[in-house]
Amino acid sequence: MSRAVVRRRLGASWRRLQATVIRWRLRASPARVAGALVYHQTFRAQVRGEQVVPGIAAAVLELHLRHLRRSYELVPASQLHGAMLARRRGRQIPIAITFDDDLASHLEVAAPLLQRLGCPATFFLTGAGLDEPHSFWWQRLQAAADRGLDPRPALRTAGLFAGAEQSLVGLARDVERSPETVRAAVAEELSRLIGGDPPEYGLTRSQIRSLAHAGFEIGFHTRDHRPLPELADDELARALHDGRAALEEATRQRLRVLAYPHGSADERVAAAASSAGYTDGFGGPDRSITPRAARLLLGRIELLLEDPSAFELALASELWASR
Ligand SMILES: [Zn+2]
């Protein structure tokens, strides 16, 4: 065995040991803390090329899930806050596994894996593809890159600078910061470039129904996926309402939990979500949940680490730091 391999294995064992010690200390304490993990796209094989929204390979997700079901109490997002308050000394820390956006990979990769391992999860969907194919601008941007097409001319036509040296993520950031009219033009131009909606994005009614029938909790992610803090009060109320009933009808579930689009929310948005009847809103800070957090401004943690020992340690450390 080479020295590098020995060093790597020792490093992994050390991280695992540290993670285990932290979890024991957390379990032994009366600390009230919980974690919501957020994932997006899952890939059967490796994640290839630059991703606008970081994804995870099925093999890596499987390692995460095996660890989570062994070491934590897994609950749907709607039960996370209650499980945190109800936890007694000696019991495991509650964790919710969540997935955002309407992605074919939810049904093809994530759901079968979750079912095989017996892990509950919550899928936050927009339902934008219920009646006809639909994809958002950043999904079209990703599709263009995946197909080897340069998206820059399309972005320039839509009014952006789109420099030759800008990365895909950099281009996406510029679009995200632009006014809604520019984002709409970007979506239009990219659709022209890639020739319509790519099949990997948007879930049909029957796909959404399958996900709900498989026993997963469905939460709302708003139909138009616009950053809510930028909306005026009346637009905000509409964003929290439009498409909700159709998704409830398709899933036969009441949509009481919400993941804010782009993870962005503030107190005004949270108040509007509460008025609209949501019990829990996820977004805001990238951290664990404690009784100090407002239920409509709960944080989520994104940990896509490939090395399972690094994942175990990062999660335990995050929970420990927030307690
Ligand atoms: Zn999203």
Coordinates of C-alpha atoms and ligand atoms in Angstrom, one line a residue:
M1 CA 0.0 0.0 0.0
S2 CA 1.4 3.4 -0.9
R3 CA 2.1 6.1 1.7
A4 CA -0.6 8.3 0.2
V5 CA -3.2 5.6 0.5
V6 CA -2.2 4.9 4.1
R7 CA -2.4 8.6 4.9
R8 CA -5.8 8.9 3.2
R9 CA -7.2 6.0 5.2
L10 CA -5.8 7.3 8.4
G11 CA -7.4 10.7 7.7
A12 CA -10.7 9.1 7.0
S13 CA -10.6 7.0 10.2
W14 CA -9.7 10.1 12.2
R15 CA -12.6 12.1 10.7
R16 CA -15.0 9.2 11.4
L17 CA -13.9 9.0 15.0
Q18 CA -14.3 12.7 15.5
A19 CA -17.7 12.6 13.9
T20 CA -18.8 9.7 16.2
V21 CA -17.6 11.5 19.3
I22 CA -19.5 14.6 18.4
R23 CA -22.7 12.6 17.7
W24 CA -22.3 10.8 21.0
R25 CA -21.9 14.1 22.9
L26 CA -24.9 15.5 21.1
R27 CA -27.0 12.5 21.8
A28 CA -26.0 12.5 25.5
S29 CA -26.9 16.2 25.8
P30 CA -30.4 17.7 26.0
A31 CA -29.4 19.9 23.1
R32 CA -32.4 20.7 20.8
V33 CA -31.0 20.8 17.3
A34 CA -32.0 19.4 13.9
G35 CA -30.8 19.5 10.4
A36 CA -32.5 19.7 7.0
L37 CA -30.2 18.5 4.1
V38 CA -30.9 19.8 0.6
Y39 CA -30.1 18.0 -2.6
H40 CA -31.0 18.8 -6.2
Q41 CA -30.2 16.7 -9.2
T42 CA -28.9 13.1 -8.8
F43 CA -26.8 11.3 -11.4
R44 CA -26.7 7.6 -12.1
A45 CA -23.0 7.8 -12.8
Q46 CA -20.5 10.5 -12.1
V47 CA -21.4 14.2 -12.2
R48 CA -20.0 15.4 -15.5
G49 CA -18.9 18.9 -16.4
E50 CA -19.7 22.2 -14.7
Q51 CA -23.0 22.3 -13.0
V52 CA -25.1 25.5 -12.6
V53 CA -26.8 23.8 -9.6
P54 CA -24.4 21.3 -8.0
G55 CA -25.6 17.7 -8.3
I56 CA -24.6 14.4 -6.6
A57 CA -23.8 11.0 -8.0
A58 CA -26.1 8.1 -6.8
A59 CA -23.2 6.2 -5.3
V60 CA -22.2 9.2 -3.1
L61 CA -25.8 9.8 -2.2
E62 CA -26.2 6.2 -1.2
L63 CA -23.2 6.6 1.2
H64 CA -24.8 9.7 2.7
L65 CA -28.2 7.9 3.2
R66 CA -26.6 4.8 4.7
H67 CA -24.9 7.0 7.3
L68 CA -27.9 9.1 7.9
R69 CA -30.3 6.2 8.6
R70 CA -27.7 4.6 10.9
S71 CA -26.8 7.6 12.9
Y72 CA -29.8 10.0 12.9
E73 CA -33.6 10.0 13.2
L74 CA -34.9 10.6 9.7
V75 CA -38.2 12.4 9.4
P76 CA -40.1 14.3 6.7
A77 CA -39.5 18.1 6.6
S78 CA -43.0 18.8 8.1
Q79 CA -42.1 16.8 11.2
L80 CA -38.6 18.1 11.7
H81 CA -39.3 21.0 14.0
G82 CA -41.6 18.8 16.2
A83 CA -39.0 16.0 16.4
M84 CA -36.4 18.5 17.5
L85 CA -38.5 19.8 20.3
A86 CA -39.6 16.3 21.4
R87 CA -36.1 14.8 21.4
R88 CA -35.0 13.4 24.8
R89 CA -31.5 13.0 26.0
G90 CA -30.0 9.8 24.6
R91 CA -32.1 9.8 21.4
Q92 CA -30.7 10.5 17.9
I93 CA -30.7 14.0 16.4
P94 CA -33.5 14.4 13.8
I95 CA -32.6 15.0 10.2
A96 CA -34.9 15.7 7.2
I97 CA -33.6 14.8 3.7
T98 CA -35.0 17.2 1.1
F99 CA -34.8 17.5 -2.7
D100 CA -35.6 20.7 -4.7
D101 CA -37.0 21.4 -8.2
D102 CA -38.9 19.2 -10.7
L103 CA -36.2 16.9 -12.0
A104 CA -36.6 13.6 -13.8
S105 CA -33.7 12.3 -11.6
H106 CA -36.0 12.5 -8.5
L107 CA -38.0 9.6 -9.9
E108 CA -35.3 7.8 -11.8
V109 CA -32.4 7.9 -9.3
A110 CA -33.2 9.4 -5.9
A111 CA -36.6 7.9 -5.1
P112 CA -35.6 4.2 -5.9
L113 CA -32.5 4.7 -3.7
L114 CA -34.5 6.2 -0.9
Q115 CA -37.1 3.5 -1.1
R116 CA -34.5 0.7 -1.1
L117 CA -32.8 2.1 2.0
G118 CA -36.1 3.0 3.7
C119 CA -35.3 6.7 4.1
P120 CA -38.2 9.2 4.2
A121 CA -37.7 12.4 2.2
T122 CA -39.5 15.5 1.1
F123 CA -39.5 16.7 -2.5
F124 CA -40.1 20.5 -2.9
L125 CA -41.7 20.8 -6.3
T126 CA -43.0 23.7 -8.5
G127 CA -45.5 21.7 -10.5
A128 CA -44.7 23.9 -13.4
G129 CA -44.6 20.9 -15.8
L130 CA -47.9 19.4 -14.7
D131 CA -49.7 20.2 -17.9
E132 CA -47.0 20.8 -20.4
P133 CA -43.2 20.5 -20.7
H134 CA -41.5 23.2 -18.7
S135 CA -37.9 24.2 -17.8
F136 CA -36.5 27.2 -16.1
W137 CA -33.8 29.4 -17.5
W138 CA -30.9 27.9 -15.5
Q139 CA -32.0 24.4 -16.5
R140 CA -31.9 25.5 -20.2
L141 CA -28.5 27.0 -19.6
Q142 CA -27.3 23.7 -18.2
A143 CA -28.9 21.8 -21.1
A144 CA -27.0 24.0 -23.5
A145 CA -23.7 23.4 -21.8
D146 CA -24.4 19.6 -21.6
R147 CA -25.1 19.6 -25.3
G148 CA -21.8 21.4 -26.1
L149 CA -23.6 24.6 -27.2
D150 CA -22.2 28.0 -26.3
P151 CA -25.0 29.9 -24.5
R152 CA -23.2 33.2 -24.6
P153 CA -24.6 34.6 -27.9
A154 CA -28.1 33.8 -26.6
L155 CA -27.4 35.6 -23.3
R156 CA -26.0 38.6 -25.2
T157 CA -29.2 38.8 -27.3
A158 CA -31.1 38.9 -24.0
G159 CA -29.1 41.9 -23.0
L160 CA -26.3 40.4 -20.8
F161 CA -22.6 40.9 -21.1
A162 CA -21.7 37.2 -21.1
G163 CA -17.9 37.4 -21.5
A164 CA -16.0 34.6 -23.2
E165 CA -14.0 34.0 -20.0
Q166 CA -17.0 33.7 -17.7
S167 CA -17.8 30.2 -16.3
L168 CA -21.2 28.7 -16.5
V169 CA -21.8 29.4 -12.8
G170 CA -20.6 33.0 -13.4
L171 CA -23.1 33.4 -16.3
A172 CA -25.9 32.0 -14.1
R173 CA -25.1 34.4 -11.3
D174 CA -25.4 37.3 -13.8
V175 CA -28.7 36.1 -15.0
E176 CA -30.0 35.6 -11.4
R177 CA -29.1 39.2 -10.5
S178 CA -30.9 40.6 -13.6
P179 CA -34.4 41.9 -13.6
E180 CA -37.2 39.5 -14.3
T181 CA -37.7 40.8 -17.9
V182 CA -34.1 39.9 -18.7
R183 CA -34.4 36.5 -17.1
A184 CA -37.5 35.9 -19.2
A185 CA -35.6 36.9 -22.3
V186 CA -32.8 34.6 -21.4
A187 CA -35.2 31.7 -21.0
E188 CA -36.7 32.4 -24.4
E189 CA -33.3 32.7 -26.2
L190 CA -32.0 29.6 -24.6
S191 CA -35.1 27.6 -25.5
R192 CA -34.4 28.7 -29.1
L193 CA -30.8 27.5 -28.8
I194 CA -31.6 24.1 -27.4
G195 CA -34.8 23.6 -29.3
G196 CA -37.5 23.5 -26.6
D197 CA -37.7 22.0 -23.1
P198 CA -35.0 19.4 -22.2
P199 CA -36.6 16.2 -20.9
E200 CA -34.4 16.0 -17.8
Y201 CA -36.3 19.0 -16.4
G202 CA -39.9 19.4 -15.3
L203 CA -42.1 16.6 -14.0
T204 CA -45.3 15.6 -15.6
R205 CA -48.5 15.0 -13.6
S206 CA -48.1 11.2 -13.7
Q207 CA -44.4 11.5 -12.6
I208 CA -45.4 13.7 -9.7
R209 CA -48.2 11.4 -8.8
S210 CA -45.8 8.4 -8.7
L211 CA -43.5 10.3 -6.4
A212 CA -46.3 11.1 -4.0
H213 CA -47.7 7.5 -4.3
A214 CA -44.3 6.1 -3.3
G215 CA -44.9 7.7 0.1
F216 CA -42.7 10.8 -0.1
E217 CA -43.8 14.1 1.3
I218 CA -44.3 16.8 -1.3
G219 CA -43.7 20.4 -0.4
F220 CA -44.2 23.5 -2.5
H221 CA -41.4 25.4 -4.2
T222 CA -43.7 28.0 -5.9
R223 CA -44.7 27.5 -9.5
D224 CA -42.6 30.3 -11.1
H225 CA -39.5 29.9 -8.9
R226 CA -38.9 33.7 -8.6
P227 CA -36.9 35.0 -5.7
L228 CA -39.7 36.0 -3.3
P229 CA -38.1 39.0 -1.6
E230 CA -38.1 40.9 -4.9
L231 CA -41.9 40.6 -5.3
A232 CA -44.4 43.3 -4.2
D233 CA -46.9 42.2 -1.6
D234 CA -49.7 41.2 -4.0
E235 CA -47.2 39.3 -6.3
L236 CA -45.8 37.6 -3.3
A237 CA -49.3 36.4 -2.2
R238 CA -49.9 35.2 -5.7
A239 CA -46.6 33.3 -5.9
L240 CA -47.4 31.5 -2.6
H241 CA -50.9 30.5 -4.0
D242 CA -50.6 30.0 -7.8
G243 CA -50.1 26.4 -8.7
R244 CA -50.5 25.1 -5.1
A245 CA -54.0 23.7 -5.5
A246 CA -53.1 21.9 -8.8
L247 CA -50.1 20.3 -7.1
E248 CA -52.2 19.3 -4.2
E249 CA -54.7 17.7 -6.5
A250 CA -52.0 15.8 -8.4
T251 CA -50.3 14.6 -5.2
R252 CA -53.4 14.2 -3.0
Q253 CA -51.4 15.9 -0.3
R254 CA -51.9 19.2 1.4
L255 CA -48.8 21.3 0.7
R256 CA -48.0 22.8 4.1
V257 CA -44.2 23.0 3.8
L258 CA -42.4 25.3 1.6
A259 CA -38.8 25.7 0.2
Y260 CA -38.2 29.2 -0.9
P261 CA -37.0 29.5 -4.5
H262 CA -33.2 30.2 -4.6
G263 CA -33.3 29.7 -0.9
S264 CA -34.1 33.4 -0.5
A265 CA -36.6 34.7 2.1
D266 CA -36.9 37.4 4.7
E267 CA -39.3 38.3 7.5
R268 CA -41.9 39.8 5.1
V269 CA -41.8 36.6 3.0
A270 CA -42.1 34.4 6.1
A271 CA -45.1 36.4 7.3
A272 CA -46.8 36.0 3.9
A273 CA -46.1 32.3 3.9
S274 CA -47.6 32.0 7.4
S275 CA -50.7 33.9 6.3
A276 CA -51.0 31.5 3.3
G277 CA -51.2 28.6 5.7
Y278 CA -47.7 27.1 5.5
T279 CA -46.3 25.6 8.7
D280 CA -42.6 25.4 7.8
G281 CA -40.5 27.4 5.4
F282 CA -37.0 26.3 4.4
G283 CA -34.4 28.6 3.0
G284 CA -32.5 31.5 4.5
P285 CA -29.4 30.6 6.4
D286 CA -27.2 27.7 5.6
R287 CA -27.3 26.2 9.0
S288 CA -28.9 23.8 11.5
I289 CA -32.3 24.3 13.1
T290 CA -32.7 25.2 16.8
P291 CA -35.7 26.4 18.8
R292 CA -34.4 29.9 18.2
A293 CA -35.3 29.7 14.5
A294 CA -38.6 30.9 13.2
R295 CA -40.5 28.0 11.7
L296 CA -41.0 29.9 8.4
L297 CA -37.3 30.7 8.2
L298 CA -35.6 27.4 8.8
G299 CA -32.1 26.8 7.4
R300 CA -31.0 23.9 5.3
I301 CA -27.5 22.5 4.9
E302 CA -26.0 21.6 1.5
L303 CA -23.2 19.0 1.9
L304 CA -22.4 17.3 -1.3
L305 CA -19.1 15.9 -0.1
E306 CA -17.9 12.8 -1.9
D307 CA -15.7 11.5 0.9
P308 CA -18.2 9.9 3.4
S309 CA -16.0 10.6 6.4
A310 CA -15.8 14.3 5.4
F311 CA -19.6 14.3 5.1
E312 CA -20.1 12.6 8.5
L313 CA -17.7 15.1 10.2
A314 CA -19.1 18.2 8.4
L315 CA -22.7 17.3 9.4
A316 CA -21.9 16.4 13.0
S317 CA -19.8 19.6 13.4
E318 CA -22.5 21.8 11.9
L319 CA -25.1 20.4 14.3
W320 CA -22.7 20.7 17.2
A321 CA -21.8 24.4 16.4
S322 CA -25.5 25.4 16.2
R323 CA -26.8 23.7 19.3
Ligands
ZN1 ZN -35.2 25.5 -6.8

